[in-house]
Amino acid sequence: MSFSQTPYSTSLKRSSQEAGLDDEPDDTRASSGGLKSARTAADADIDKETNSGIGLESLPIELLTKIAFYLSTSELLSLRLTSRIIEVKLFNDFARYYFAKKQFMLTAESLQCLVDISLHPKLSTVLEHVIISLDRYVLTRNLTADKFKGQDTDSRRARYETYLKGYYDQFAFLTTGGDRQSLTEAFRNLKNLKTVGLRDYNNNKRSRDGPDAVWRAYGAGTVLRETEVSLLSTPTGIFYPRPAICAGSGTPADFSARAFVTLLAALGESGASPENFEILLRSQDNLLPDHAFHFPPWLKPTVSSALPGLRSLLLTAEFIAGDDGFTRTFASFGDSAISKFLYLVPNLVHLRLNSSGKHHFITSFLIGLADTDVNSPVPLLPRLERLDFGMFALFGHTAGLDPLSRVVARFGRTLKALGLWKLSVQDSQEQQDAMRRNKELRPQRWAKLLANLPRLAPGLERLTVGALTQVSLGREMGISIVSGARTPHGHFVTSRTYRPEDMRDHASFKALLEKELAVPWWRLEGDGYGEDEEDDEDGSDEEIEEAEEEDEEEDTEENGNGDDAS
């Protein structure tokens, strides 16, 4: 059964009309879900119609587009409804802004919208970036109607029943493979698909609709209004006590793993080969476990067909640690599923690896990554030019290279850019003993570590660091950037990018690092030992993007990651 023929098409058509996205007469609407049909009138034809007109219709497209830029979404939709001429003039700009990048969730209604867009003659060519959000319904043993918000018993009961139906619907949709079928159909139709992503948060950069506006997955705003429950929330609040069971899977980590594998399988079946795959996860509950990267023989050929074209891969994972709270040990790095997965992306140029936090050590993973044979007939990541690390901790080393430096040395032949964000270096026992013997020691672990990296990667053109910490004698100290630079808003920068001219001379570079990466040693001498305020470890991926100079314009505002003006 084709999902384009499901009863959900009717509800999507109605939703599109209510949102102002489907305002044409019935005979001009696209047959798949009622989305607006493509405009093919040339600008010259439009000008002929407006020669005798007055007001907005007579304005050039450039000027009308400029006016529309300052309107909120609801105002823009109203403007498009004023006349066909204005709608035609604004359509291309409207489509690029709202449909170049869109976010969906794993429900029948949301993915049907994606399928409808993929069947639209114009919008299917515009959509380049598809994000699958981890919105999910969860159940716990204590979930009852009185846990929901409402002015009276009837309203709470109505929200409870709406939520429960959503859980049942999502469970049935996922367990029957509806998500994989819908994604496969959509990806097959999206000829300009460049980026596919998985994320567990909503973007709050919807500046067009005010500082509090949020881009959500299609359909998520409706669920929020009807139930007062955000499907992206960690299962807390009304869902105490844990464990919460996610629809169609088990734990939140299992839900993430299932979504990840489903995306890859759908890409392989559809024949799509995007250049970028982004796994951006903030909650530690959602990090991909190692079994998410396991592809048995009957699945591996399908998944593998979608991976050779990848140029950029952003991963947020537990690596060796399991989502069940126990550490899984392997005889070697090569025994882990994620190591085998990395061999399936030979054309990768950019790799970002984020873990669960600055207190999470992934030493064995880094050492295994560094020890892979660069001269192997099938080397690991032979074209890697950019490497980013975030959200994990390192132990200090008194002899030899630390694991991070070993990884840089392993890929030093091709590496051009390195990014380090929210990493922590912790003194080894030997280093702690030395500091206790000599109270005057004030080592700058990061300055020493970073100063050696250009030697290990001679072609390094950019080194970006930010939100680093150093743990000495049990005290965690945030590294301040004291370069004096400020953001356009007047705030001191939280990251620093070093260029070849900064790194050319080792001694000068080390001196610069010691000057700019200030360690607050006064914390070792003050009161409140061990009572540093905790750093918020959420949003690392977004902060990394903001810290990188080449991505600043792109990250100013998300495009089209919403279902309505919510």
Coordinates of C-alpha atoms in Angstrom, one line a residue, residues 2-563:
S2 CA 1.4 3.4 -0.9
F3 CA 1.4 5.9 1.9
S4 CA 0.5 8.6 -0.5
Q5 CA -3.0 7.0 -0.5
T6 CA -3.5 6.9 3.2
P7 CA -6.3 8.8 5.0
Y8 CA -3.6 11.1 6.3
S9 CA -3.5 12.9 3.0
T10 CA -6.9 14.5 3.8
S11 CA -5.6 15.8 7.2
L12 CA -2.4 17.1 5.6
K13 CA -4.4 18.9 2.9
R14 CA -6.5 20.5 5.6
S15 CA -3.5 21.5 7.6
S16 CA -1.8 23.0 4.6
Q17 CA -4.9 25.1 3.9
E18 CA -5.1 26.3 7.5
A19 CA -1.4 27.3 7.5
G20 CA -1.8 29.2 4.3
L21 CA 0.5 26.8 2.3
D22 CA -2.3 25.5 0.1
D23 CA -4.4 28.4 -1.0
E24 CA -5.0 27.6 -4.7
P25 CA -8.2 26.4 -6.2
D26 CA -8.7 22.6 -6.1
D27 CA -7.9 22.1 -9.8
T28 CA -4.4 23.7 -9.4
R29 CA -3.3 21.8 -6.3
A30 CA -0.9 19.0 -6.4
S31 CA -2.6 15.6 -6.2
S32 CA -0.3 14.3 -3.5
G33 CA -1.5 15.8 -0.3
G34 CA -2.8 19.0 -1.7
L35 CA 0.4 21.0 -1.7
K36 CA 0.5 24.0 -4.0
S37 CA 1.3 23.2 -7.6
A38 CA 4.5 24.6 -9.2
R39 CA 4.6 28.0 -10.8
T40 CA 5.9 28.0 -14.3
A41 CA 4.9 31.5 -15.4
A42 CA 7.9 33.5 -16.6
D43 CA 8.8 36.8 -15.0
A44 CA 8.1 38.5 -18.4
D45 CA 4.5 37.2 -18.3
I46 CA 4.0 38.5 -14.8
D47 CA 5.3 41.9 -15.9
K48 CA 2.7 42.0 -18.7
E49 CA -0.1 41.4 -16.2
T50 CA 1.1 44.1 -13.9
N51 CA 1.8 46.9 -16.4
S52 CA -1.6 48.3 -15.8
G53 CA -1.7 47.4 -12.2
I54 CA -1.2 49.6 -9.1
G55 CA 0.0 48.9 -5.6
L56 CA 2.0 45.9 -4.6
E57 CA 1.3 43.9 -7.7
S58 CA 3.1 46.4 -9.8
L59 CA 6.3 46.3 -7.8
P60 CA 9.4 44.5 -9.2
I61 CA 10.0 41.1 -7.8
E62 CA 13.2 42.3 -6.1
L63 CA 11.4 45.0 -4.2
L64 CA 8.5 42.8 -3.3
T65 CA 10.9 40.2 -2.0
K66 CA 12.7 42.8 0.1
I67 CA 9.4 43.8 1.7
A68 CA 8.4 40.2 2.4
F69 CA 11.8 39.6 4.1
Y70 CA 10.6 41.7 7.1
L71 CA 7.3 40.0 7.5
S72 CA 6.5 37.2 10.0
T73 CA 5.4 33.9 8.7
S74 CA 1.7 34.6 9.3
E75 CA 2.1 38.0 7.7
L76 CA 3.9 36.5 4.7
L77 CA 1.2 33.9 4.2
S78 CA -1.5 36.6 4.3
L79 CA 0.5 38.6 1.7
R80 CA 0.6 35.6 -0.6
L81 CA -3.1 35.2 -0.4
T82 CA -3.8 38.7 -1.6
S83 CA -3.5 37.9 -5.3
R84 CA -2.2 35.3 -7.7
I85 CA 0.3 37.7 -9.1
I86 CA 1.9 38.4 -5.7
E87 CA 1.9 34.7 -4.9
V88 CA 3.7 33.9 -8.1
K89 CA 6.3 36.6 -7.6
L90 CA 7.0 35.4 -4.0
F91 CA 6.8 31.7 -4.6
N92 CA 10.5 31.0 -5.4
D93 CA 11.8 33.0 -2.5
F94 CA 9.1 31.5 -0.2
A95 CA 10.0 28.0 -1.3
R96 CA 13.7 28.4 -0.7
Y97 CA 13.2 29.9 2.8
Y98 CA 10.6 27.4 4.0
F99 CA 11.4 24.2 2.1
A100 CA 15.2 24.1 1.4
K101 CA 15.6 22.6 4.9
K102 CA 12.8 20.9 6.8
Q103 CA 12.4 18.8 9.9
F104 CA 10.1 15.8 10.2
M105 CA 9.4 13.2 12.9
L106 CA 8.7 9.5 12.6
T107 CA 4.9 9.6 12.5
A108 CA 2.7 8.7 9.5
E109 CA 1.4 12.3 9.3
S110 CA 4.8 14.0 9.4
L111 CA 6.4 11.6 6.9
Q112 CA 3.4 11.8 4.6
C113 CA 4.1 15.5 4.4
L114 CA 7.7 14.7 3.4
V115 CA 6.4 12.4 0.7
D116 CA 4.0 15.0 -0.6
I117 CA 6.8 17.5 -0.9
S118 CA 9.0 15.0 -2.7
L119 CA 6.2 14.6 -5.3
H120 CA 5.7 18.3 -5.8
P121 CA 7.3 19.4 -9.1
K122 CA 8.8 22.6 -7.7
L123 CA 9.3 21.9 -3.9
S124 CA 11.0 18.6 -4.6
T125 CA 13.8 20.4 -6.4
V126 CA 14.2 22.9 -3.6
L127 CA 14.4 20.6 -0.6
E128 CA 18.1 19.8 0.0
H129 CA 18.3 19.2 3.7
V130 CA 16.0 16.7 5.5
I131 CA 16.2 16.4 9.3
I132 CA 14.5 13.6 11.1
S133 CA 13.7 14.6 14.7
L134 CA 13.6 12.1 17.6
D135 CA 10.1 13.2 18.6
R136 CA 8.5 10.1 20.2
Y137 CA 5.6 9.1 22.3
V138 CA 6.6 7.3 25.5
L139 CA 4.7 5.4 28.1
T140 CA 5.4 4.6 31.8
R141 CA 3.5 2.5 34.3
N142 CA 2.2 5.6 36.1
L143 CA 0.9 7.5 33.0
T144 CA -2.7 8.5 33.8
A145 CA -5.1 11.3 32.7
D146 CA -4.5 13.2 36.0
K147 CA -0.8 13.7 35.0
F148 CA -1.8 15.9 32.1
K149 CA -2.4 19.7 32.2
G150 CA -6.0 21.0 32.0
Q151 CA -8.6 23.1 33.8
D152 CA -10.8 20.2 34.6
T153 CA -11.1 16.4 34.5
D154 CA -12.6 16.4 31.0
S155 CA -9.8 18.5 29.4
R156 CA -7.1 16.4 31.1
R157 CA -8.8 13.2 30.0
A158 CA -9.1 14.5 26.4
R159 CA -5.3 15.3 26.3
Y160 CA -4.5 11.9 27.8
E161 CA -6.6 10.1 25.2
T162 CA -5.1 12.1 22.3
Y163 CA -1.6 11.3 23.6
L164 CA -2.4 7.6 24.0
K165 CA -3.8 7.4 20.5
G166 CA -0.6 9.1 19.2
Y167 CA 1.5 6.4 21.0
Y168 CA -0.5 3.6 19.5
D169 CA -0.4 5.2 16.0
Q170 CA 3.4 5.7 16.2
F171 CA 3.9 2.2 17.5
A172 CA 1.9 0.7 14.6
F173 CA 3.6 2.9 12.1
L174 CA 7.1 2.0 13.2
T175 CA 6.6 -1.7 13.9
T176 CA 5.2 -2.3 10.4
G177 CA 8.0 -0.4 8.7
G178 CA 6.0 2.6 7.6
D179 CA 8.8 5.0 8.4
R180 CA 11.3 3.1 6.2
Q181 CA 8.8 2.9 3.3
S182 CA 7.9 6.6 3.5
L183 CA 11.5 7.7 3.7
T184 CA 12.5 5.5 0.8
E185 CA 9.8 6.9 -1.4
A186 CA 10.7 10.5 -0.4
F187 CA 14.4 10.1 -0.8
R188 CA 13.9 8.5 -4.2
N189 CA 12.1 11.6 -5.4
L190 CA 14.4 14.3 -4.0
K191 CA 16.9 14.7 -6.7
N192 CA 18.8 17.5 -5.0
L193 CA 19.1 16.0 -1.6
K194 CA 22.5 16.9 -0.1
T195 CA 22.1 16.6 3.6
V196 CA 20.3 14.1 5.9
G197 CA 20.3 14.6 9.6
L198 CA 19.1 13.2 12.9
R199 CA 18.6 15.4 15.9
D200 CA 16.9 15.5 19.3
Y201 CA 16.3 19.3 19.8
N202 CA 14.3 22.1 18.2
N203 CA 16.1 25.1 16.8
N204 CA 15.4 28.4 18.5
K205 CA 16.9 30.7 15.7
R206 CA 13.6 31.4 14.1
S207 CA 14.3 35.2 14.2
R208 CA 11.7 35.9 11.6
D209 CA 8.9 35.2 14.1
G210 CA 10.5 36.7 17.2
P211 CA 13.0 35.6 19.9
D212 CA 10.7 32.9 21.3
A213 CA 9.8 31.2 18.1
V214 CA 10.9 27.7 17.5
W215 CA 11.4 25.5 14.4
R216 CA 9.8 22.1 15.2
A217 CA 9.3 18.9 13.2
Y218 CA 6.2 18.9 11.0
G219 CA 3.3 17.9 13.2
A220 CA 5.1 18.4 16.6
G221 CA 3.5 21.8 17.1
T222 CA 0.0 20.3 16.7
V223 CA 0.8 17.6 19.3
L224 CA 2.1 20.2 21.7
R225 CA -1.1 22.3 21.4
E226 CA -3.4 19.2 21.7
T227 CA -1.6 17.5 24.6
E228 CA 0.7 20.1 26.2
V229 CA 3.5 17.6 25.8
S230 CA 6.7 18.1 23.9
L231 CA 7.6 14.9 22.2
L232 CA 11.3 15.8 22.3
S233 CA 11.4 16.1 26.1
T234 CA 13.4 13.6 28.0
P235 CA 10.9 11.3 29.7
T236 CA 10.6 13.2 32.9
G237 CA 7.8 15.3 34.5
I238 CA 4.5 13.6 34.0
F239 CA 6.4 10.4 33.0
Y240 CA 8.0 9.7 36.3
P241 CA 9.2 7.1 37.3
R242 CA 11.4 5.7 34.6
P243 CA 11.9 3.6 32.6
A244 CA 9.9 5.1 29.8
I245 CA 9.1 2.9 26.8
C246 CA 9.4 4.6 23.4
A247 CA 6.9 3.7 20.8
G248 CA 8.3 1.1 18.4
S249 CA 11.4 0.5 20.4
G250 CA 12.6 0.4 24.0
T251 CA 14.9 3.0 25.6
P252 CA 15.6 6.4 24.1
A253 CA 19.0 5.1 22.9
D254 CA 17.3 2.3 21.1
F255 CA 14.9 4.7 19.5
S256 CA 17.9 6.8 18.3
A257 CA 19.6 3.6 17.0
R258 CA 16.5 2.5 15.2
A259 CA 16.0 5.9 13.5
F260 CA 19.7 5.9 12.5
V261 CA 19.6 2.5 10.9
T262 CA 16.2 3.2 9.2
L263 CA 17.6 6.4 7.7
L264 CA 20.6 4.6 6.2
A265 CA 18.5 1.7 4.9
A266 CA 16.0 4.1 3.3
L267 CA 18.8 6.0 1.6
G268 CA 20.3 2.8 0.3
E269 CA 17.0 1.5 -1.0
S270 CA 16.1 4.8 -2.7
G271 CA 19.4 5.1 -4.5
A272 CA 20.1 8.5 -2.9
S273 CA 23.6 9.4 -2.0
P274 CA 23.8 12.6 0.0
E275 CA 27.1 14.3 0.7
N276 CA 26.4 15.1 4.4
F277 CA 25.1 13.0 7.2
E278 CA 24.6 14.8 10.6
I279 CA 23.8 13.1 13.9
L280 CA 23.3 16.0 16.3
L281 CA 22.2 14.7 19.7
R282 CA 22.3 16.7 23.0
S283 CA 20.7 14.4 25.5
Q284 CA 22.9 11.7 26.9
D285 CA 19.9 9.4 26.9
N286 CA 19.8 9.6 23.1
L287 CA 23.4 9.0 22.1
L288 CA 23.9 6.2 19.5
P289 CA 25.1 3.0 21.2
D290 CA 27.6 0.8 19.4
H291 CA 24.9 -1.6 18.2
A292 CA 23.5 1.2 16.0
F293 CA 26.5 0.7 13.7
H294 CA 26.1 -3.0 13.3
F295 CA 24.8 -4.1 9.9
P296 CA 24.4 -7.8 9.4
P297 CA 25.1 -9.4 6.0
W298 CA 21.5 -9.1 4.8
L299 CA 21.5 -5.4 5.5
K300 CA 25.1 -4.3 4.8
P301 CA 24.9 -4.1 1.0
T302 CA 21.8 -1.8 1.2
V303 CA 23.4 0.5 3.7
S304 CA 26.8 0.5 2.1
S305 CA 25.4 1.7 -1.2
A306 CA 24.4 5.0 0.4
L307 CA 27.7 5.7 2.1
P308 CA 30.5 6.1 -0.5
G309 CA 29.2 9.5 -1.5
L310 CA 29.5 10.9 2.0
R311 CA 31.9 13.8 2.3
S312 CA 30.9 15.0 5.8
L313 CA 29.8 12.9 8.8
L314 CA 28.9 14.4 12.2
L315 CA 28.5 11.7 14.8
T316 CA 27.3 11.9 18.4
A317 CA 27.7 8.5 20.0
E318 CA 28.7 6.5 23.1
F319 CA 31.4 4.8 21.2
I320 CA 32.5 1.9 23.4
A321 CA 30.1 2.6 26.3
G322 CA 26.6 1.0 26.3
D323 CA 23.3 2.7 26.8
D324 CA 22.6 0.2 29.6
G325 CA 25.1 1.9 31.9
F326 CA 27.7 -0.7 31.6
T327 CA 31.0 -0.4 29.7
R328 CA 31.4 -2.8 26.9
T329 CA 34.9 -3.9 26.4
F330 CA 36.3 -5.2 23.1
A331 CA 39.5 -7.2 22.4
S332 CA 40.5 -4.4 20.0
F333 CA 39.2 -1.3 18.4
G334 CA 38.4 -3.3 15.3
D335 CA 35.9 -5.4 17.2
S336 CA 33.6 -2.5 17.8
A337 CA 30.8 -1.9 15.3
I338 CA 31.5 1.8 14.9
S339 CA 35.1 1.0 13.7
K340 CA 33.7 -1.2 11.0
F341 CA 31.2 1.5 10.1
L342 CA 34.0 4.1 9.6
Y343 CA 35.6 1.8 6.9
L344 CA 32.3 2.2 4.9
V345 CA 32.9 5.9 4.3
P346 CA 36.2 6.0 2.4
N347 CA 35.6 9.3 0.7
L348 CA 34.9 11.2 3.9
V349 CA 36.6 14.6 4.1
H350 CA 35.1 15.9 7.3
L351 CA 34.5 13.8 10.5
R352 CA 33.1 15.1 13.8
L353 CA 33.0 12.9 16.8
N354 CA 31.1 14.0 19.9
S355 CA 30.5 11.9 23.0
S356 CA 28.4 12.3 26.1
G357 CA 30.3 14.9 28.1
K358 CA 33.6 16.2 29.5
H359 CA 33.6 13.5 32.2
H360 CA 33.4 10.7 29.7
F361 CA 36.7 9.1 28.8
I362 CA 37.1 7.4 25.4
T363 CA 40.8 6.7 25.6
S364 CA 40.6 3.2 24.2
F365 CA 38.6 4.4 21.2
L366 CA 41.1 7.1 20.4
I367 CA 44.1 4.8 20.8
G368 CA 42.4 2.2 18.5
L369 CA 41.6 4.9 15.9
A370 CA 45.2 6.1 16.0
D371 CA 46.7 2.6 15.7
T372 CA 44.9 1.7 12.4
D373 CA 47.4 1.0 9.7
V374 CA 47.9 3.9 7.4
N375 CA 49.6 1.7 4.8
S376 CA 46.8 -0.9 4.7
P377 CA 45.4 -1.9 1.3
V378 CA 42.1 -0.5 2.6
P379 CA 43.1 2.3 4.9
L380 CA 40.7 4.1 7.3
L381 CA 39.5 7.5 6.1
P382 CA 42.3 8.1 3.5
R383 CA 40.9 11.5 2.4
L384 CA 40.2 13.0 5.8
E385 CA 41.0 16.7 5.8
R386 CA 38.9 18.0 8.7
L387 CA 38.5 16.4 12.1
D388 CA 36.4 17.7 15.0
F389 CA 36.2 16.3 18.6
G390 CA 33.8 17.3 21.3
M391 CA 32.4 16.4 24.7
F392 CA 34.9 14.0 26.2
A393 CA 37.9 13.8 28.6
L394 CA 41.5 13.0 28.3
F395 CA 44.1 11.9 30.9
G396 CA 47.3 13.8 31.0
H397 CA 50.4 12.0 29.8
T398 CA 53.9 12.3 31.2
A399 CA 55.6 10.3 28.4
G400 CA 54.8 9.8 24.8
L401 CA 51.9 11.3 22.9
D402 CA 48.5 11.6 24.5
P403 CA 45.7 9.7 22.6
L404 CA 44.4 12.9 20.9
S405 CA 47.8 13.8 19.6
R406 CA 48.2 10.2 18.3
V407 CA 45.0 10.5 16.3
V408 CA 46.2 13.8 14.8
A409 CA 49.5 12.1 13.9
R410 CA 47.6 9.2 12.3
F411 CA 45.8 11.5 9.9
G412 CA 48.5 14.1 9.7
R413 CA 49.3 13.4 6.1
T414 CA 45.9 14.8 4.9
L415 CA 44.6 16.8 7.9
K416 CA 44.0 20.5 7.2
A417 CA 41.6 21.6 10.0
L418 CA 41.1 20.5 13.6
G419 CA 38.4 21.5 16.0
L420 CA 38.3 20.8 19.7
W421 CA 35.2 21.8 21.7
K422 CA 34.3 21.1 25.3
L423 CA 37.1 18.7 25.9
S424 CA 38.7 18.2 29.3
V425 CA 42.3 17.1 30.2
Q426 CA 42.7 15.5 33.6
D427 CA 46.0 15.2 35.4
S428 CA 47.5 11.7 35.6
Q429 CA 48.3 10.4 39.0
E430 CA 52.0 11.1 38.4
Q431 CA 51.2 14.7 37.5
Q432 CA 49.1 15.1 40.6
D433 CA 51.8 13.8 42.8
A434 CA 54.3 16.2 41.3
M435 CA 52.0 19.2 41.9
R436 CA 51.5 18.1 45.6
R437 CA 55.3 18.0 46.0
N438 CA 55.8 21.3 44.4
K439 CA 53.1 23.8 45.3
E440 CA 54.5 26.3 42.8
L441 CA 53.8 24.2 39.7
R442 CA 51.2 25.7 37.4
P443 CA 51.1 23.5 34.3
Q444 CA 49.2 24.6 31.3
R445 CA 48.2 21.2 29.9
W446 CA 46.3 22.4 26.9
A447 CA 48.9 24.9 25.8
K448 CA 51.6 22.1 25.8
L449 CA 49.3 19.7 24.0
L450 CA 48.1 22.1 21.3
A451 CA 51.6 23.5 20.6
N452 CA 52.8 20.1 19.3
L453 CA 49.9 19.5 16.9
P454 CA 51.2 21.5 13.9
R455 CA 54.3 19.3 14.0
L456 CA 52.1 16.1 13.8
A457 CA 50.0 17.5 10.9
P458 CA 52.3 19.7 8.7
G459 CA 49.4 20.7 6.4
L460 CA 47.3 22.0 9.3
E461 CA 45.7 25.3 8.2
R462 CA 43.2 25.9 11.0
L463 CA 43.0 24.9 14.6
T464 CA 39.8 25.9 16.5
V465 CA 39.4 25.5 20.2
G466 CA 36.7 26.4 22.6
A467 CA 35.2 25.7 26.1
L468 CA 38.2 23.6 27.2
T469 CA 38.8 22.6 30.8
Q470 CA 41.7 21.3 32.8
V471 CA 41.4 19.2 35.9
S472 CA 44.2 19.6 38.4
L473 CA 44.2 18.2 42.0
G474 CA 40.6 17.4 41.6
R475 CA 39.5 20.9 40.7
E476 CA 38.0 21.5 37.3
M477 CA 39.0 24.8 35.7
G478 CA 37.5 26.3 32.6
I479 CA 40.1 27.7 30.1
S480 CA 39.4 31.3 29.3
I481 CA 40.1 32.8 25.9
V482 CA 42.0 36.1 26.6
S483 CA 42.8 37.2 23.1
G484 CA 40.7 40.3 23.6
A485 CA 38.5 39.6 20.6
R486 CA 34.8 40.2 20.9
T487 CA 31.7 39.0 19.0
P488 CA 29.6 41.4 16.9
H489 CA 27.3 41.7 20.0
G490 CA 30.2 42.8 22.2
H491 CA 30.7 39.6 24.2
F492 CA 34.2 38.1 24.6
V493 CA 34.7 35.2 22.3
T494 CA 34.5 31.6 23.7
S495 CA 36.6 30.1 20.9
R496 CA 39.8 30.9 19.1
T497 CA 40.9 29.9 15.6
Y498 CA 44.7 29.7 14.9
R499 CA 46.0 30.0 11.4
P500 CA 49.3 29.0 9.7
E501 CA 50.9 32.3 10.6
D502 CA 50.1 31.6 14.3
M503 CA 51.4 28.1 14.2
R504 CA 54.5 28.5 12.0
D505 CA 57.1 28.7 14.8
H506 CA 56.7 26.2 17.7
A507 CA 58.1 28.3 20.5
S508 CA 56.1 31.4 19.5
F509 CA 52.9 29.3 19.1
K510 CA 53.4 27.8 22.5
A511 CA 53.9 31.2 24.1
L512 CA 50.8 32.5 22.3
L513 CA 48.8 29.6 23.7
E514 CA 50.1 30.1 27.2
K515 CA 49.1 33.7 27.0
E516 CA 45.6 33.3 25.5
L517 CA 44.4 30.0 27.1
A518 CA 44.4 31.2 30.7
V519 CA 44.0 28.7 33.5
P520 CA 42.2 30.1 36.6
W521 CA 44.7 28.9 39.2
W522 CA 43.1 31.0 41.9
R523 CA 40.4 28.3 42.1
L524 CA 42.9 25.9 43.7
E525 CA 43.6 28.5 46.4
G526 CA 40.0 29.7 47.1
D527 CA 37.2 28.3 49.3
G528 CA 34.6 25.9 48.1
Y529 CA 37.0 23.1 47.0
G530 CA 35.3 21.0 44.4
E531 CA 32.2 23.3 44.2
D532 CA 32.7 24.8 40.7
E533 CA 29.4 25.7 39.0
E534 CA 28.5 23.0 36.5
D535 CA 28.7 23.7 32.8
D536 CA 25.7 23.1 30.6
E537 CA 26.8 20.4 28.2
D538 CA 23.8 20.7 25.9
G539 CA 24.0 22.2 22.5
S540 CA 27.6 21.4 21.7
D541 CA 27.0 20.8 18.0
E542 CA 25.3 24.1 17.6
E543 CA 28.0 25.9 19.5
I544 CA 30.7 24.3 17.5
E545 CA 29.0 25.6 14.3
E546 CA 28.7 29.1 15.7
A547 CA 32.4 29.1 16.7
E548 CA 33.6 28.3 13.2
E549 CA 34.1 31.3 11.0
E550 CA 33.0 29.8 7.7
D551 CA 29.7 28.6 9.2
E552 CA 28.5 31.9 10.8
E553 CA 26.3 33.0 8.0
E554 CA 24.7 29.6 7.5
D555 CA 23.9 29.3 11.2
T556 CA 22.4 32.7 11.6
E557 CA 18.9 31.2 11.0
E558 CA 17.5 27.8 10.2
N559 CA 15.5 27.4 7.1
G560 CA 12.1 25.9 7.1
N561 CA 12.4 23.5 10.1
G562 CA 8.8 23.9 11.2
D563 CA 5.3 22.8 10.6

